[in-house]
CSV table of C-alpha atoms and ligand atoms in Angstrom, one decimal:
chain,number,residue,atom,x,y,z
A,619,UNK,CA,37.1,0.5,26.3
A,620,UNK,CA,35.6,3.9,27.3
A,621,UNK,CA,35.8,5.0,31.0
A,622,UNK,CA,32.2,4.7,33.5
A,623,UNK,CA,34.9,5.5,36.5
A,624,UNK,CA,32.9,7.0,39.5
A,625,UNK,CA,35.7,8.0,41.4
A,626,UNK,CA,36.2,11.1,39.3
A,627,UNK,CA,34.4,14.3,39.0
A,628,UNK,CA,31.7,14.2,36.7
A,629,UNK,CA,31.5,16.2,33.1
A,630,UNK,CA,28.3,17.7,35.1
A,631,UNK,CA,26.0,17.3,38.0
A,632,UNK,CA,22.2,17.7,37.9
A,633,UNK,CA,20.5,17.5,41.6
A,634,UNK,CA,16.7,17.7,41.9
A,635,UNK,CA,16.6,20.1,38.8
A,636,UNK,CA,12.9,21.4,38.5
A,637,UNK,CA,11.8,23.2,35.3
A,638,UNK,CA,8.0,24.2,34.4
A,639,UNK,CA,6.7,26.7,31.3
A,640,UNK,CA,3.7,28.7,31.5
A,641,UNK,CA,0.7,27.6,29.9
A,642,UNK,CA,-3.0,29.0,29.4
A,643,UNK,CA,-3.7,26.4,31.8
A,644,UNK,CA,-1.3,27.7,34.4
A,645,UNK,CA,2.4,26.1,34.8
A,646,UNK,CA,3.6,22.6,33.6
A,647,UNK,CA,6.0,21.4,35.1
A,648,UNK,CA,8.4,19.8,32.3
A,649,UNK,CA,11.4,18.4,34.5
A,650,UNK,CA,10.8,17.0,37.4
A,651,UNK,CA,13.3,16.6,40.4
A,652,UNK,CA,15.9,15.2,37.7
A,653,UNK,CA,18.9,14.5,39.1
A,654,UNK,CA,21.9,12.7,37.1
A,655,UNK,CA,25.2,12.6,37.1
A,656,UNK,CA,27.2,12.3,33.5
A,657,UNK,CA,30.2,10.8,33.5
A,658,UNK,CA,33.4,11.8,31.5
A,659,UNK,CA,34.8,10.9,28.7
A,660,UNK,CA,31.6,8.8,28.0
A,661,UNK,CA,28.6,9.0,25.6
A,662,UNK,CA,25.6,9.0,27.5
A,663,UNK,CA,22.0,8.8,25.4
A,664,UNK,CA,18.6,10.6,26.9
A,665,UNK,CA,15.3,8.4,25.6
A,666,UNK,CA,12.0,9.3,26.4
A,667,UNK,CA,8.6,9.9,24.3
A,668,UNK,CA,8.1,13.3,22.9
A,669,UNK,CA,7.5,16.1,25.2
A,670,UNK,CA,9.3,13.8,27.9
A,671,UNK,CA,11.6,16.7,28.9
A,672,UNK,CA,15.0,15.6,26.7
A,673,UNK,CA,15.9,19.2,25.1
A,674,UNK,CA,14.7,20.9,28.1
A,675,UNK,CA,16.8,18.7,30.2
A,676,UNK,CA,19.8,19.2,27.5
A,677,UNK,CA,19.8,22.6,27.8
A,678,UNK,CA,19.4,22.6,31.5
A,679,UNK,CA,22.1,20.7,31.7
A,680,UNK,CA,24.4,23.1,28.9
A,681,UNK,CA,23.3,26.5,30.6
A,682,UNK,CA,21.0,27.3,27.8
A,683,UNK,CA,18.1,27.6,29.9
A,684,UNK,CA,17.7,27.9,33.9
A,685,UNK,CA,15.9,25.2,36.0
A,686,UNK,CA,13.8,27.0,38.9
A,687,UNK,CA,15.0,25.1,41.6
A,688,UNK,CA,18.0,22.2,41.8
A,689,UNK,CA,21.8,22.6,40.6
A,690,UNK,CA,23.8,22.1,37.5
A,691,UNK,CA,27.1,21.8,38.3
A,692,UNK,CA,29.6,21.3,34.9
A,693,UNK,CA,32.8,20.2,36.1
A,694,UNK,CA,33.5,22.4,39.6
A,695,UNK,CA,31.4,25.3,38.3
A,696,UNK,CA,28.3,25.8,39.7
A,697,UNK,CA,26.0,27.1,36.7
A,698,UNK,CA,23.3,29.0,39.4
A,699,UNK,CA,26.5,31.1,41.1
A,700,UNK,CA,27.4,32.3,37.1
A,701,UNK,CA,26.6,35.7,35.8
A,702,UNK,CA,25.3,36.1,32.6
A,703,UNK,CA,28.6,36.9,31.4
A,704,UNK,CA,30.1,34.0,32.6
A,705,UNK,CA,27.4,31.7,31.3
A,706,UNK,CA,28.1,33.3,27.9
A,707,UNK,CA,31.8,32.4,28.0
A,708,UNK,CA,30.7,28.6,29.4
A,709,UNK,CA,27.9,28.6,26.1
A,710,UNK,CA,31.1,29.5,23.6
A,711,UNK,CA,33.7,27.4,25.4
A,712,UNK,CA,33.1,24.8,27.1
A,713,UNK,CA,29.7,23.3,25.8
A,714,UNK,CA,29.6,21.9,22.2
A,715,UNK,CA,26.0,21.4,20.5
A,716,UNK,CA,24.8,19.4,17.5
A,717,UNK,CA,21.4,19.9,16.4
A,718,UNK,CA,18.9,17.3,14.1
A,719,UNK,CA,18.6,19.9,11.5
A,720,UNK,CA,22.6,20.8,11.5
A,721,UNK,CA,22.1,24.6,11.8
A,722,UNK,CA,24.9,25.0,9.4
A,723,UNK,CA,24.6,28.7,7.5
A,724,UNK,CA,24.0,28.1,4.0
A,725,UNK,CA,26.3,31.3,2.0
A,726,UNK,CA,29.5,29.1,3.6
A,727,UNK,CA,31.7,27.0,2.9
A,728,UNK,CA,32.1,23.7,4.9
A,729,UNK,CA,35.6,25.1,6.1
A,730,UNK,CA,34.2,28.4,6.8
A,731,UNK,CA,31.2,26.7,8.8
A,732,UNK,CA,33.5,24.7,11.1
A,733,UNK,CA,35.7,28.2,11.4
A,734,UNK,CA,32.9,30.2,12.5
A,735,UNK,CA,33.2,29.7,15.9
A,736,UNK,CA,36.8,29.9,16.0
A,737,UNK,CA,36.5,33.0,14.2
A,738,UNK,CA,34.2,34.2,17.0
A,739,UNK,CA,35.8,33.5,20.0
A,740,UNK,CA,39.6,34.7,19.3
A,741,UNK,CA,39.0,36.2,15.7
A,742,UNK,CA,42.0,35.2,14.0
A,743,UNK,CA,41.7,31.1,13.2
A,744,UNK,CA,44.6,29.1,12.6
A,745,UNK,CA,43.9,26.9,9.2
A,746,UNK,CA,44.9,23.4,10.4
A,747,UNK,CA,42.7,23.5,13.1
A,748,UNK,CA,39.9,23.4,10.6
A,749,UNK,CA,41.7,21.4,8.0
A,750,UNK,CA,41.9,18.5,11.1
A,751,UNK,CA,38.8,19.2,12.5
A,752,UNK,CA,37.5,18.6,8.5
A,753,UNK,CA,39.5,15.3,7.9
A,754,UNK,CA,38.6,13.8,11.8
A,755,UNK,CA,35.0,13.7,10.3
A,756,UNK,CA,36.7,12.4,6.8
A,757,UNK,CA,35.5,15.6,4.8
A,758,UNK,CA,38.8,17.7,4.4
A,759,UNK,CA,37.9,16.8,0.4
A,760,UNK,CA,34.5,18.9,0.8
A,761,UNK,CA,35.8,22.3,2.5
A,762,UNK,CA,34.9,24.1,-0.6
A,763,UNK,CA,31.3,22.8,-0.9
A,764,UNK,CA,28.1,24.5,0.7
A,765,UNK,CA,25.5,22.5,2.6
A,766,UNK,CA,23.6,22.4,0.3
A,767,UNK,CA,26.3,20.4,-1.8
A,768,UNK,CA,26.3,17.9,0.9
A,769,UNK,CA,24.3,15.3,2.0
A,770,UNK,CA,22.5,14.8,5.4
A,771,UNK,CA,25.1,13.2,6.9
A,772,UNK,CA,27.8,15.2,5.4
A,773,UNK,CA,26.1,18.1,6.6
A,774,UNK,CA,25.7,16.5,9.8
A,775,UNK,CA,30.0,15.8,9.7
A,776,UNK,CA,30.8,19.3,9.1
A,777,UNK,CA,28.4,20.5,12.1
A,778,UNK,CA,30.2,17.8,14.4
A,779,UNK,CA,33.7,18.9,13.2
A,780,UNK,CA,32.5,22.8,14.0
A,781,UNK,CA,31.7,21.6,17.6
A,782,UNK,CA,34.5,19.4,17.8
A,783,UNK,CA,36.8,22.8,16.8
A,784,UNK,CA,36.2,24.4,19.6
A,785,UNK,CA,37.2,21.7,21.8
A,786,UNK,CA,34.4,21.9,24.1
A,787,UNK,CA,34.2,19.7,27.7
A,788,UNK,CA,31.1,18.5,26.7
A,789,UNK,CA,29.2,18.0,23.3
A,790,UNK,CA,25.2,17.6,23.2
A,791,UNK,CA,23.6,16.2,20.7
A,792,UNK,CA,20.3,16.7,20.6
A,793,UNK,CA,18.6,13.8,18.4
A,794,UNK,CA,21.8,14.3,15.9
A,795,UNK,CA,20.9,11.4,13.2
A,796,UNK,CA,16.8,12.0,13.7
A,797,UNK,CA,16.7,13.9,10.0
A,798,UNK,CA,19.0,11.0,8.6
A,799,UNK,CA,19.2,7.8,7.0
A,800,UNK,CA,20.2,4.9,8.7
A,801,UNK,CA,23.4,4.4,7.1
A,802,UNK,CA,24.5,8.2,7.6
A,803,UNK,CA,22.9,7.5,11.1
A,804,UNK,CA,25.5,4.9,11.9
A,805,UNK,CA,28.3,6.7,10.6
A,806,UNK,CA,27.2,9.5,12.7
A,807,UNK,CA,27.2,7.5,15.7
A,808,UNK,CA,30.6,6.0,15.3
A,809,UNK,CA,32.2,9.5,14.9
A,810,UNK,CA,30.6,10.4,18.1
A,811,UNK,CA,31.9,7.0,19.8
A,812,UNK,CA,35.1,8.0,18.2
A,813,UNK,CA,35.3,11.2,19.8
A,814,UNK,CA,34.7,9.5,23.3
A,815,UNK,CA,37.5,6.7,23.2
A,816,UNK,CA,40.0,8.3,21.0
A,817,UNK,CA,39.9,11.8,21.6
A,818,UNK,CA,39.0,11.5,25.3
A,819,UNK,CA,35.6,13.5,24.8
A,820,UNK,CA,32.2,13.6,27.1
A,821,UNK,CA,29.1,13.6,24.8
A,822,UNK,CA,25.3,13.6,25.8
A,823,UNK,CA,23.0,13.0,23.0
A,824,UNK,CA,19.3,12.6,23.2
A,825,UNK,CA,17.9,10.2,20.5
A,826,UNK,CA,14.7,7.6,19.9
A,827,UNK,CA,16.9,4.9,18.0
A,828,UNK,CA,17.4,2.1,20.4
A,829,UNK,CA,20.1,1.2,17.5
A,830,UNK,CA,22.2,4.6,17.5
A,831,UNK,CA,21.1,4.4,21.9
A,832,UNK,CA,23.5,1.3,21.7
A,833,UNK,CA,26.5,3.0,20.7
A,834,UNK,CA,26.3,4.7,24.1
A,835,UNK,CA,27.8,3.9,27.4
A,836,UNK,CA,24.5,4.4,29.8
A,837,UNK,CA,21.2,5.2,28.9
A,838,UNK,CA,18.7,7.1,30.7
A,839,UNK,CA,15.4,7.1,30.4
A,840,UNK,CA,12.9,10.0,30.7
A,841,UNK,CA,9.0,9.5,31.1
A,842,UNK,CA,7.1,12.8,31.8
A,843,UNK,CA,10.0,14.8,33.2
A,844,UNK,CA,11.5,12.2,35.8
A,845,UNK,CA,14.2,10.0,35.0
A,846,UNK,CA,12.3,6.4,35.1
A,847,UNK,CA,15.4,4.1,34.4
A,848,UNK,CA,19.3,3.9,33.7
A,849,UNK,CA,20.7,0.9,31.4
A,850,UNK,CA,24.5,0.7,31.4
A,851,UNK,CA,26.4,-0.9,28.4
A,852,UNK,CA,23.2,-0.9,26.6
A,853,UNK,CA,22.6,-3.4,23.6
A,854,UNK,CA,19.7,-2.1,21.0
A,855,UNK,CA,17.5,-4.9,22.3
A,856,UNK,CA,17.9,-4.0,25.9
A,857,UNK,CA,17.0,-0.6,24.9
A,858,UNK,CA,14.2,-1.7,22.7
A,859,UNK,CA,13.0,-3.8,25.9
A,860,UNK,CA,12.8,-1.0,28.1
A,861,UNK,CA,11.4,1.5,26.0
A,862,UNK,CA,8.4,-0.9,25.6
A,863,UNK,CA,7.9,-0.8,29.5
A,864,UNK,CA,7.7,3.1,29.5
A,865,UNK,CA,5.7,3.3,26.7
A,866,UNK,CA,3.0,1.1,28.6
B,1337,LIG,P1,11.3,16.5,24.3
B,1337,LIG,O1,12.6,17.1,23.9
B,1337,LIG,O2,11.4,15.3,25.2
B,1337,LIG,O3,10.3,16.3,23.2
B,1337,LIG,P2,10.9,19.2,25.5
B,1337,LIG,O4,11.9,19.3,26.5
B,1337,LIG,O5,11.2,19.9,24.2
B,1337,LIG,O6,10.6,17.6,25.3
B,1337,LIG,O7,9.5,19.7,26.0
B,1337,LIG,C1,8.9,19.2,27.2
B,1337,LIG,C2,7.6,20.0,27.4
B,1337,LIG,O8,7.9,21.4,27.7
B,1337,LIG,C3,6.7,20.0,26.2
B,1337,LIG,O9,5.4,19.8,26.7
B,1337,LIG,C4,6.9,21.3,25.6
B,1337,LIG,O10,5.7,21.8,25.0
B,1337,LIG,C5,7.2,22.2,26.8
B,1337,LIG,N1,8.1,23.3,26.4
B,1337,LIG,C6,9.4,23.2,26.0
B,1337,LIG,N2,10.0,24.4,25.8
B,1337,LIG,C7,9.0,25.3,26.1
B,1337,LIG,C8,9.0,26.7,26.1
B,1337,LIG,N3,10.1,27.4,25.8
B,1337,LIG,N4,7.9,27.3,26.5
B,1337,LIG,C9,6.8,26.6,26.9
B,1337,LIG,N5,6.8,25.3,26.9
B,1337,LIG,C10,7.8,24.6,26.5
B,1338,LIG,MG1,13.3,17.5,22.0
């Protein structure tokens, strides 16, 4: 049974978080007074139409990009008080990210993939670290194959087990089964459930699957940058149901 416990800390804080681009047409605001709390050691899903606000929001959230007005706050750390130093160690340490098109580099090998960042941040990198991070995904058969030897989903594995490596506070997952079949999809999904209740991990994944929504703890809804609804212990018709609403 994963954890919803709102006594502790949260894995990070948005409050009133406003973001706008600039257009031809002057600035569009994109998010919207967005605040939200995310819970640890839970898997929280983002929905919303496209253009909603869900990367922007992700990478809000991750320190990847800077709201214009409102907090982020991941764990005690107050991202707006951060130098652009410190955000680069919070990037490489303590956030995780898992793309829909896996961003894996093609010349490597699946264990050299998931050893990249490793390899980065401290330069020498211990071989069972890899080797486990490899067999938690159930590919420590493929660490000799390139992507392109691999299948969606594996691909998809070894990109989840080069996050996992790095044993970030948080993992986002931005639409992370979106280029996959559904069967690959689920499988997805339960390793990221997986990483939740057994290893004790916080993900937040955007996706537009009410099915692979389901497999989250709460979901929250975006509509036009403003968070329009929450479902806790979502089922995929619940999910479905809402959606429906917002779409109206
Ligand atoms: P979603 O992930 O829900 O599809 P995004 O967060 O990617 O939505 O984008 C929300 C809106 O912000 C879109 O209208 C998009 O065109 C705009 N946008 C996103 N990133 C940028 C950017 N770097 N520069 C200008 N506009 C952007
Ligand atoms: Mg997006």
């Amino acid at each position: 049974m994963s954890l919803l416990c709102d006594t502790r800390l949260p894995a990070i804080q948005l409050v009133t978080v406003c973001k706008s681009y600039p257009s031809a047409a002057g600035s569009v605001p994109v998010l919207r007074d967005v605040s939200l709390l995310l819970q640890k050691q839970a898997l929280t899903a983002v929905m919303g139409p496209s253009g909603s606000g869900k990367t922007t929001l992700l990478n809000c959230a991750a320190g990847l990009d800077q709201p214009d007005s409102g907090k982020v706050i991941l764990g005690a750390t107050d991202l707006a008080t951060c130098s652009e130093r410190e955000l680069t160690v919070i990037r490489r340490q303590r956030v995780g990210f898992v793309f829909q098109q896996f961003n894996l580099l093609p010349m490597l090998t699946a264990y050299e993939n998931v050893a990249l960042p490793l390899r980065l941040q401290r330069g020498r990198v211990p071989r069972n670290l890899v080797t486990e991070a490899l067999r938690q995904v159930g590919l420590e058969d493929k660490a000799r194959q390139r992507p392109a030897q691999l299948s969606g989903g594996q691909q998809q594995r070894v990109a989840i087990a080069r996050t996992l490596v790095g044993e970030p506070e948080i993992v986002f997952a931005d639409e992370p089964t979106g280029s996959l079949d559904r069967r690959s999809g689920r499988q997805i999904m339960g390793l990221l459930r997986d990483t939740v209740d057994r290893a004790g991990r916080t993900v937040a994944m955007v996706t537009h699957d009410p099915v692979a929504a389901a497999y989250a703890d709460r979901v929250v809804f975006l509509s036009d940058g403003r968070v329009v609804g929450q479902l806790d212990h979502p089922t995929a018709d619940k999910v479905a149901q809402q959606l429906s609403m917002w779409d109206q």
